[in-house]
Short mmCIF file of C-alpha atoms in Angstrom, two decimals:
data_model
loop_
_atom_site.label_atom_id
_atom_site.label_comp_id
_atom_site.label_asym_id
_atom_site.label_seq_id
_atom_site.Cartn_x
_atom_site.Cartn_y
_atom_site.Cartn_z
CA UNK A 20 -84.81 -11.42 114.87
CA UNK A 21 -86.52 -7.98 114.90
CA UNK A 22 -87.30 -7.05 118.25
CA UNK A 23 -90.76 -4.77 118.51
CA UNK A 24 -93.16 -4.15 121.20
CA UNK A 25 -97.12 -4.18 119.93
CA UNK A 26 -98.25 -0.41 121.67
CA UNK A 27 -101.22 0.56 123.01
CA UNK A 28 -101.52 2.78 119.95
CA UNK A 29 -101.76 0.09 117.60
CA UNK A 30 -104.38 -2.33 119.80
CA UNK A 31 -106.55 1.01 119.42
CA UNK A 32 -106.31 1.39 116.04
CA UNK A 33 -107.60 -3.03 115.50
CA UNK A 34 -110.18 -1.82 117.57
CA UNK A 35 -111.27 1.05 115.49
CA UNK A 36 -111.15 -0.58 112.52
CA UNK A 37 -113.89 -3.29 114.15
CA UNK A 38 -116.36 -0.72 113.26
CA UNK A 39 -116.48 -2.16 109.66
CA UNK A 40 -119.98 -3.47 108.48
CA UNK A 41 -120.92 -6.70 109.96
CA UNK A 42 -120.48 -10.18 107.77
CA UNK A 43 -118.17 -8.03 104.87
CA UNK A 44 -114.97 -8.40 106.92
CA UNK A 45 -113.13 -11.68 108.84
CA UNK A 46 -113.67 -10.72 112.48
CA UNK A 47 -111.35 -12.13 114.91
CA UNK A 48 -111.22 -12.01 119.04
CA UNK A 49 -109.43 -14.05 121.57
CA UNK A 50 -106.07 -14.95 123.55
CA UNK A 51 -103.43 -12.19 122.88
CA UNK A 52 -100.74 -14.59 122.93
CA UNK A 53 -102.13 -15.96 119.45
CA UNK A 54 -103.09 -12.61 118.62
CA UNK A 55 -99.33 -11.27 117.03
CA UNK A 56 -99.63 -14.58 115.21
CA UNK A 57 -103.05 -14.42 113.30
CA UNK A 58 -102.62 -10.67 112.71
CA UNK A 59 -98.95 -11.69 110.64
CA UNK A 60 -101.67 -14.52 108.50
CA UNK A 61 -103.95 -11.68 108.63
CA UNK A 62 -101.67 -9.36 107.51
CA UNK A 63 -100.39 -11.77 104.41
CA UNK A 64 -103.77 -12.67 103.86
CA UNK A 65 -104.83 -8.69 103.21
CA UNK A 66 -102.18 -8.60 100.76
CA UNK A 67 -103.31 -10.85 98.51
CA UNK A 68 -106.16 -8.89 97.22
CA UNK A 69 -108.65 -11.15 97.25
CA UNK A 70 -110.54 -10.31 100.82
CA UNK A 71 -110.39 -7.39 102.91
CA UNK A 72 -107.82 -8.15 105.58
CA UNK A 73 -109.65 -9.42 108.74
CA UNK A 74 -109.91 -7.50 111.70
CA UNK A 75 -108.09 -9.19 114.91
CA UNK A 76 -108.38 -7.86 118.75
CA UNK A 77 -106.84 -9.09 121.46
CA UNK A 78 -109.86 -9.57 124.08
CA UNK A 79 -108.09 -12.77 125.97
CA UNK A 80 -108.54 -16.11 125.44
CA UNK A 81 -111.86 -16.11 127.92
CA UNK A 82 -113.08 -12.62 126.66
CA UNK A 83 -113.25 -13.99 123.28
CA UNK A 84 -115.53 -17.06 123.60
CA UNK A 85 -117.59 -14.90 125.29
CA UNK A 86 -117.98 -12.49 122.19
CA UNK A 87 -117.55 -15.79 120.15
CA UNK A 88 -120.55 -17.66 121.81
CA UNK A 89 -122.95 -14.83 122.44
CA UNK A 90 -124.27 -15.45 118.79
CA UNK A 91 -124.58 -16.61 115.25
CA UNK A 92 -125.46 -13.33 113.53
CA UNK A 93 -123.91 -12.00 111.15
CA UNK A 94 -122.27 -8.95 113.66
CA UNK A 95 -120.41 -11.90 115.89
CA UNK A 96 -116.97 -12.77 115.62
CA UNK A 97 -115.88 -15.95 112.43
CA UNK A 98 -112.64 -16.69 114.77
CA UNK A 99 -111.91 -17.21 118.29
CA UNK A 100 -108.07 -17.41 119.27
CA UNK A 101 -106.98 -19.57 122.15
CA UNK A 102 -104.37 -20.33 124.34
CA UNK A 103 -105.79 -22.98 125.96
CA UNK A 104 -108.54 -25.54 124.52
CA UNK A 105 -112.67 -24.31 124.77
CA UNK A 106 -114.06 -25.56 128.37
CA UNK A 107 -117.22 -27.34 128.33
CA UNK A 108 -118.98 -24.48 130.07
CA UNK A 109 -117.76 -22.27 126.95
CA UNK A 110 -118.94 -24.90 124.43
CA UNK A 111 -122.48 -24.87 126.26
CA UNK A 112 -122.36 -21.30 125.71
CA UNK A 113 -122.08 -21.53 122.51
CA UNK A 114 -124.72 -24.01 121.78
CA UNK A 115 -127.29 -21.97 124.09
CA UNK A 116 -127.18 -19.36 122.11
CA UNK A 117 -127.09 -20.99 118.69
CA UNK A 118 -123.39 -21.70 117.63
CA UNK A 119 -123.60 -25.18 117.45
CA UNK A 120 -120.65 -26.31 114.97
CA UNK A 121 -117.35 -25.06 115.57
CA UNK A 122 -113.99 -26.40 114.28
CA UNK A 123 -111.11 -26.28 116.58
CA UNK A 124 -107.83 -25.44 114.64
CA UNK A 125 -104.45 -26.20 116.32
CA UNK A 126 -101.87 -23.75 115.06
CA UNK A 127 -98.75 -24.72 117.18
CA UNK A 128 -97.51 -24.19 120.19
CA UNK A 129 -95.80 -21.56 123.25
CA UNK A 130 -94.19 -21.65 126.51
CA UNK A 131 -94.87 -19.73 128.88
CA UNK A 132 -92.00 -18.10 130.54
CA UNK A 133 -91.04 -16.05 133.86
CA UNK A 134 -88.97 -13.08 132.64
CA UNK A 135 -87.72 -10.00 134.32
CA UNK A 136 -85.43 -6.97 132.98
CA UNK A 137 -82.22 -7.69 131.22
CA UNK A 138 -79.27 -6.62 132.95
CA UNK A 139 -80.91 -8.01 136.22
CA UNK A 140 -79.71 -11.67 137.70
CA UNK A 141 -81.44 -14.19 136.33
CA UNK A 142 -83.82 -16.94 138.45
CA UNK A 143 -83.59 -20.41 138.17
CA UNK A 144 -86.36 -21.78 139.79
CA UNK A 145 -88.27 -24.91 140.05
CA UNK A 146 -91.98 -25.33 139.76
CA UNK A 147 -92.57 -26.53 143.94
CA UNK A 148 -90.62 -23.15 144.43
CA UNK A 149 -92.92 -21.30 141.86
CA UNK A 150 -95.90 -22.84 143.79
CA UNK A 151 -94.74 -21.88 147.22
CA UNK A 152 -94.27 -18.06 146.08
CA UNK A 153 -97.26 -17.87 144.44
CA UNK A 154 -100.49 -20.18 145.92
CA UNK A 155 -103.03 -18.71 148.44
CA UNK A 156 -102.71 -21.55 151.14
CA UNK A 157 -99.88 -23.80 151.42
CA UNK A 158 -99.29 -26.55 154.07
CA UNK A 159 -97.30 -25.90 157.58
CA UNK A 160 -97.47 -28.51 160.17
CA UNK A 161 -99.75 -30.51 158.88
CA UNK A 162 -102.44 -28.18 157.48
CA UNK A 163 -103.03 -25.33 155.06
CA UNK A 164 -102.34 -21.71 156.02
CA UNK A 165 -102.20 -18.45 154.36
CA UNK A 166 -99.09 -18.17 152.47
CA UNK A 167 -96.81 -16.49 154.85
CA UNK A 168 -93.84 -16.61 152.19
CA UNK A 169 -92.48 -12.48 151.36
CA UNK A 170 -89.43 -13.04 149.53
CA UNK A 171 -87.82 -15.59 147.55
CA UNK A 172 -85.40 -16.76 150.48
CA UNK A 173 -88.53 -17.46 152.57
CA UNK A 174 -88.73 -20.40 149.98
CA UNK A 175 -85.22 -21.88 149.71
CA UNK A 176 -82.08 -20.03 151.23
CA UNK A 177 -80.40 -20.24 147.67
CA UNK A 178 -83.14 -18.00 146.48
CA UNK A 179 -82.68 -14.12 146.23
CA UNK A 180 -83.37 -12.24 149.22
CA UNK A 181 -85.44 -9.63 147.36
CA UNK A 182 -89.28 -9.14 147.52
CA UNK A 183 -91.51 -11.95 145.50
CA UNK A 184 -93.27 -9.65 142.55
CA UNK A 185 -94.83 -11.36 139.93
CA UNK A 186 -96.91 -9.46 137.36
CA UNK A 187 -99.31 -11.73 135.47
CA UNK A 188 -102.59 -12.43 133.70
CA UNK A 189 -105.95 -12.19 135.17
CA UNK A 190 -108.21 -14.89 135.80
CA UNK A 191 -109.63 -14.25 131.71
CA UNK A 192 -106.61 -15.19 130.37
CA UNK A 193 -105.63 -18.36 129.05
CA UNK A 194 -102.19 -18.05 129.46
CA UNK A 195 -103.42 -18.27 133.46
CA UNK A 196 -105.46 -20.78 132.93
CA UNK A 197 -102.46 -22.77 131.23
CA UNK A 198 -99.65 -21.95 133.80
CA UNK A 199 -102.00 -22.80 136.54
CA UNK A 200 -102.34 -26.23 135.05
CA UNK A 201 -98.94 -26.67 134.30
CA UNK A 202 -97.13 -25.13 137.08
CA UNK A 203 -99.24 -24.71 140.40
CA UNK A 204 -101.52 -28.19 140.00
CA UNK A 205 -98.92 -30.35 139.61
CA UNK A 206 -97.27 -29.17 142.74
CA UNK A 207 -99.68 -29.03 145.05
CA UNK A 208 -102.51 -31.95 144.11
CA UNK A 209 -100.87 -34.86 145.71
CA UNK A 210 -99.94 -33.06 149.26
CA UNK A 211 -101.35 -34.60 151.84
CA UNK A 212 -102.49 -31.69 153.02
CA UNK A 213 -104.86 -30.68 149.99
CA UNK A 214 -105.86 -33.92 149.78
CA UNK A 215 -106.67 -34.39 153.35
CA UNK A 216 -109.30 -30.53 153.02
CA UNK A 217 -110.53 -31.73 149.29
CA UNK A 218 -111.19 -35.42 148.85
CA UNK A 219 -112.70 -34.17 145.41
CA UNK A 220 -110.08 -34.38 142.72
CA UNK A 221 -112.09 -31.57 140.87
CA UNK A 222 -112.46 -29.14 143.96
CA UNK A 223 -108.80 -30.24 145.17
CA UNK A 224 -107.50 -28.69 141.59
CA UNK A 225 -109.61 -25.59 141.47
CA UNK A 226 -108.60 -25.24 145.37
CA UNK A 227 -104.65 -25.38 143.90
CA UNK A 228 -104.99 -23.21 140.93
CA UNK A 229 -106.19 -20.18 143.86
CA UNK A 230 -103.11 -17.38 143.46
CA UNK A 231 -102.55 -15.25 146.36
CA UNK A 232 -103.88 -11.87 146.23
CA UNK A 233 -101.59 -9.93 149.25
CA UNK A 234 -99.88 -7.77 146.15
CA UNK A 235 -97.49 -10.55 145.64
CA UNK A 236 -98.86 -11.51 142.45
CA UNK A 237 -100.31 -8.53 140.82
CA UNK A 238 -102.95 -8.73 137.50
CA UNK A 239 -101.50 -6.89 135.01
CA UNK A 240 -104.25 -7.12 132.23
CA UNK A 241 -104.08 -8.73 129.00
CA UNK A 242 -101.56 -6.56 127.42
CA UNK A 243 -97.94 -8.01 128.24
CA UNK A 244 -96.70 -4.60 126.99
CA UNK A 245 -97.89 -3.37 130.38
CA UNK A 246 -96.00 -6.47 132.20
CA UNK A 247 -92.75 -5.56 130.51
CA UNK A 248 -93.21 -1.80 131.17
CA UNK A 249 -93.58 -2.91 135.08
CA UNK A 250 -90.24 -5.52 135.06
CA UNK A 251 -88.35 -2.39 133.26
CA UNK A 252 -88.89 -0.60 135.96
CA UNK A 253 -88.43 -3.03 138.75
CA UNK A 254 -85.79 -4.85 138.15
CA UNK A 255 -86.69 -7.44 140.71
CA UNK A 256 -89.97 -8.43 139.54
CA UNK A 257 -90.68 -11.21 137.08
CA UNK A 258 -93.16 -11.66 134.40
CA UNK A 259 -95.85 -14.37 133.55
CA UNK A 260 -96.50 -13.90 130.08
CA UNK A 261 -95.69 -16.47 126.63
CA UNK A 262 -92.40 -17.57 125.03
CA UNK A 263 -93.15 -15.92 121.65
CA UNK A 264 -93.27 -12.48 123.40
CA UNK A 265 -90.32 -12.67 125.07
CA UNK A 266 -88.45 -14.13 121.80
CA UNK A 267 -89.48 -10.55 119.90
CA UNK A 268 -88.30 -8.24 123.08
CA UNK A 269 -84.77 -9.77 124.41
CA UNK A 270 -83.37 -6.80 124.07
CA UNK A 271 -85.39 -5.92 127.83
CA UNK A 272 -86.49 -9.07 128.84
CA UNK A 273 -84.69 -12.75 129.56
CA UNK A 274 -86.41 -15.71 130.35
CA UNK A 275 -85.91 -17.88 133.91
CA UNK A 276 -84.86 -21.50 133.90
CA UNK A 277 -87.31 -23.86 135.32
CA UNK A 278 -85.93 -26.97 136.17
CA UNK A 279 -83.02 -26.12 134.89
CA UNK A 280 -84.25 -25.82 131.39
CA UNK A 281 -84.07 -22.73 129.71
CA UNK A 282 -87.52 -21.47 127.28
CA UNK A 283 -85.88 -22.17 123.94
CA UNK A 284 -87.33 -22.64 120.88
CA UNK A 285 -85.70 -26.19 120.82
CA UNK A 286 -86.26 -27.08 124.54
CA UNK A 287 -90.25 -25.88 123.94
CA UNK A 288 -90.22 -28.21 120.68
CA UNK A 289 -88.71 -31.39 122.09
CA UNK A 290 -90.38 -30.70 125.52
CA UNK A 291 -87.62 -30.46 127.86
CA UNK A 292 -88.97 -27.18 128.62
CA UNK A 293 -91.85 -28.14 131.26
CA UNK A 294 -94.20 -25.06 130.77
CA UNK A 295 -95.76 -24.69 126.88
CA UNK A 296 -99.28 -25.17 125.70
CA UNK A 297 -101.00 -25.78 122.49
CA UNK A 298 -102.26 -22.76 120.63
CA UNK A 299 -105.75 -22.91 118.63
CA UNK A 300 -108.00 -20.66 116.57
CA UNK A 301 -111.82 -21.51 116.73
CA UNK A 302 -113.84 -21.10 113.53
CA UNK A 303 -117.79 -20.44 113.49
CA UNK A 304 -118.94 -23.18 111.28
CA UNK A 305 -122.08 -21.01 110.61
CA UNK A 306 -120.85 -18.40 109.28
CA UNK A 307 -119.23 -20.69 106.05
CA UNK A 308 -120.91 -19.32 103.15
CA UNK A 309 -121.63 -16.21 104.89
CA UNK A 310 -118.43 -14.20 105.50
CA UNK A 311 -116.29 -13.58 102.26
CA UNK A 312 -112.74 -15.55 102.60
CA UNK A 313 -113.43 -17.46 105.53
CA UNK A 314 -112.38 -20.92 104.41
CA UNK A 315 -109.43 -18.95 103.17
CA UNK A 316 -108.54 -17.26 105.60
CA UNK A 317 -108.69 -20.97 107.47
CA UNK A 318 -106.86 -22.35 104.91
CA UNK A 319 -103.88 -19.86 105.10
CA UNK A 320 -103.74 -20.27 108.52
CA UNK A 321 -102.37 -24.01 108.59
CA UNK A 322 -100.28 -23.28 104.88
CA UNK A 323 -97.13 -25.14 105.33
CA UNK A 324 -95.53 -21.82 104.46
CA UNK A 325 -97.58 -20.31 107.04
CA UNK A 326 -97.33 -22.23 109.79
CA UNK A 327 -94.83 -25.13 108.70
CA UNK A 328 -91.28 -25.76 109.77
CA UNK A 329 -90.09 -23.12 108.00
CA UNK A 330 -93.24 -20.48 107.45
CA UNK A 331 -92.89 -17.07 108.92
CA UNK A 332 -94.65 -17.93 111.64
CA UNK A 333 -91.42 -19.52 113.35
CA UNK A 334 -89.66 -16.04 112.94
CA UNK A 335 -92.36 -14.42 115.12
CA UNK A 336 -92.03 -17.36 118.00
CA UNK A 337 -94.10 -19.99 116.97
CA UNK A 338 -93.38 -23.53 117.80
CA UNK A 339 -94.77 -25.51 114.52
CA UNK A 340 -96.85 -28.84 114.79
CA UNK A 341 -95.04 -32.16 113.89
CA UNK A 342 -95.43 -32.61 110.06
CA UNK A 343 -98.02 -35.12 110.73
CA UNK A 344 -99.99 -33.09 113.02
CA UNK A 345 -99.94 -29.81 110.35
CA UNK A 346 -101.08 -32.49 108.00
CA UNK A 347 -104.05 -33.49 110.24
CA UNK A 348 -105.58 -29.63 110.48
CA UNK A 349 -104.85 -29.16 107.05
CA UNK A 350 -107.25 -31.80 105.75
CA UNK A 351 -109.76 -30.68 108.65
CA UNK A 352 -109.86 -27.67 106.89
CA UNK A 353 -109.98 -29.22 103.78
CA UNK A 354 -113.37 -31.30 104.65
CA UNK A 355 -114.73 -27.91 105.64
CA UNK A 356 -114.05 -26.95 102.26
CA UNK A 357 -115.21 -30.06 100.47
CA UNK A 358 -118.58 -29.71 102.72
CA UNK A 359 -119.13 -26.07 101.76
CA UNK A 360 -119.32 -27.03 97.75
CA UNK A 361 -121.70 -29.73 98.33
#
């Protein structure tokens, strides 16, 4: 598989080219773990002839349903990418300010993995360690306290003895939002401890999703290019960041096992690998009719030789849907189709 990093140069130039003239060109924000995807069905879909290829920018998953809900006009974005599904406080967004009808399409799905450089030993950890490296409070003698934990072997003796680094995405992302669900709240809701300071389930969770913020884990942005750039040049570090990034770059990064389980294509498929997430692409039902090739451009998007078995989305990383599933959003799309001509 060809291994290529996305530069900074080239997120500069998508952003340029969103100075086209609003409603005549697809506009696309969101997560920037979907982003490498939809720019390939972009890409494709430029080359037919038929539209201009849409523009896509990689804002974060949170970033772009801000853009995405600010409006209807004809100047907002058509798509919102997502690694994670809307939140309700995003959805009443929307509908305050006038975007009212939006169809959720699920593309596939992603891990999420903890790399660091090639060449470097590779971690095997399990998600209570992860938790106990990474959350703001954990419990000591009965009670929470400020994580006290500076390298791995603080954790678990078998552990290295080197400083716990972890580069990862800020609070916009929703490739935090989706390791914090998957990784730290599982780990740390049913303590007696946690449950014992938050007898709400709700605060208890938000309480465990809290990362520490002592320069163990460090925000690196939304652009794993910058993540990778750090673990090549700390060899010690790891790397929060998705599966379908790593798969195109590793030739400098490896992935750790988690629960023994290495982030495989297969393992992230049958689910044997415990951290992956669903991966979606919000469409503005408003502007149907509006913006040229938007059903299109929806359409390609869930093309069995897009995002199939065997569409070229798997050679970039993508984990397809179950046939059934595919099947589902295709004829979602479909109705939006079928509603348009009436």
């Amino acid at each position: 598989m060809k291994k290529t990093l996305l530069t900074a140069t080239a997120l500069m130039t998508i952003g340029l080219t969103s100075q086209a003239f609003a409603g005549e060109q697809i506009k696309i924000v969101g997560s920037s773990t979907v982003y490498p995807f939809v720019t390939a069905v972009a890409e494709e879909f430029g080359k037919s002839g038929s539209f201009s290829t849409p523009i896509v920018e990689a804002t974060g998953t949170g970033g772009g349903f801000k853009l995405f809900c600010a409006g209807a006009d004809d100047s907002s974005p058509d798509f919102s990418n997502a690694s994670r599904p809307i939140k309700d406080s995003e959805t009443k967004l929307c509908a305050e300010n006038g975007v009212k009808d939006i169809t959720e399409i699920k593309i596939g799905f992603d891990g999420i993995v903890l790399a660091n450089a090639t060449g470097a030993n590779r971690y095997g950890l399990t998600k209570n360690q992860i938790f106990l490296a990474l959350a703001k409070q954990i419990p000591s003698g009965g009670k929470l306290i400020d994580n006290p934990h500076k390298n791995w072997s603080d954790i678990d003796p078998s552990l290295p003895n080197v400083k716990i680094e972890v580069y990862g995405p800020p609070s916009t992302s929703g490739t935090r939002d989706a390791f914090v669900e998957l990784v730290m709240e599982p780990s740390c809701t049913e303590l007696p401890e946690f449950k014992a300071a938050f007898a709400d389930s709700d605060a208890r969770k938000k309480a465990c999703h809290i990362l520490r913020e002592d320069g163990h884990y460090i925000e690196a942005g939304e652009n794993d290019n910058l993540i990778v750039q750090k673990l090549q040049a700390n060899a010690q570090a790891l790397g929060i960041f998705g599966y379908s990034f790593m798969e195109q770059n590793t030739d400098v990064v490896q992935g750790s096992l988690i629960e023994g389980k290495e982030p495989t294509f297969e393992n992230i498929a049958s689910g044997a690998y415990g951290i992956s997430r669903s991966l979606y692409v919000y469409l503005k039902n408003a502007h149907i009719g509006k913006t040229p090739g938007i059903l299109e451009f929806a359409k390609e998007l869930v093309d069995g030789e897009t995002a199939g078995e065997f569409g070229y989305l798997t050679e970039k990383g993508l984990i397809p849907l179950p046939a059934t599933e595919l099947e589902s959003m295709q004829a979602r799309v479909s109705a939006l189709t079928e509603s348009a001509a009436k």
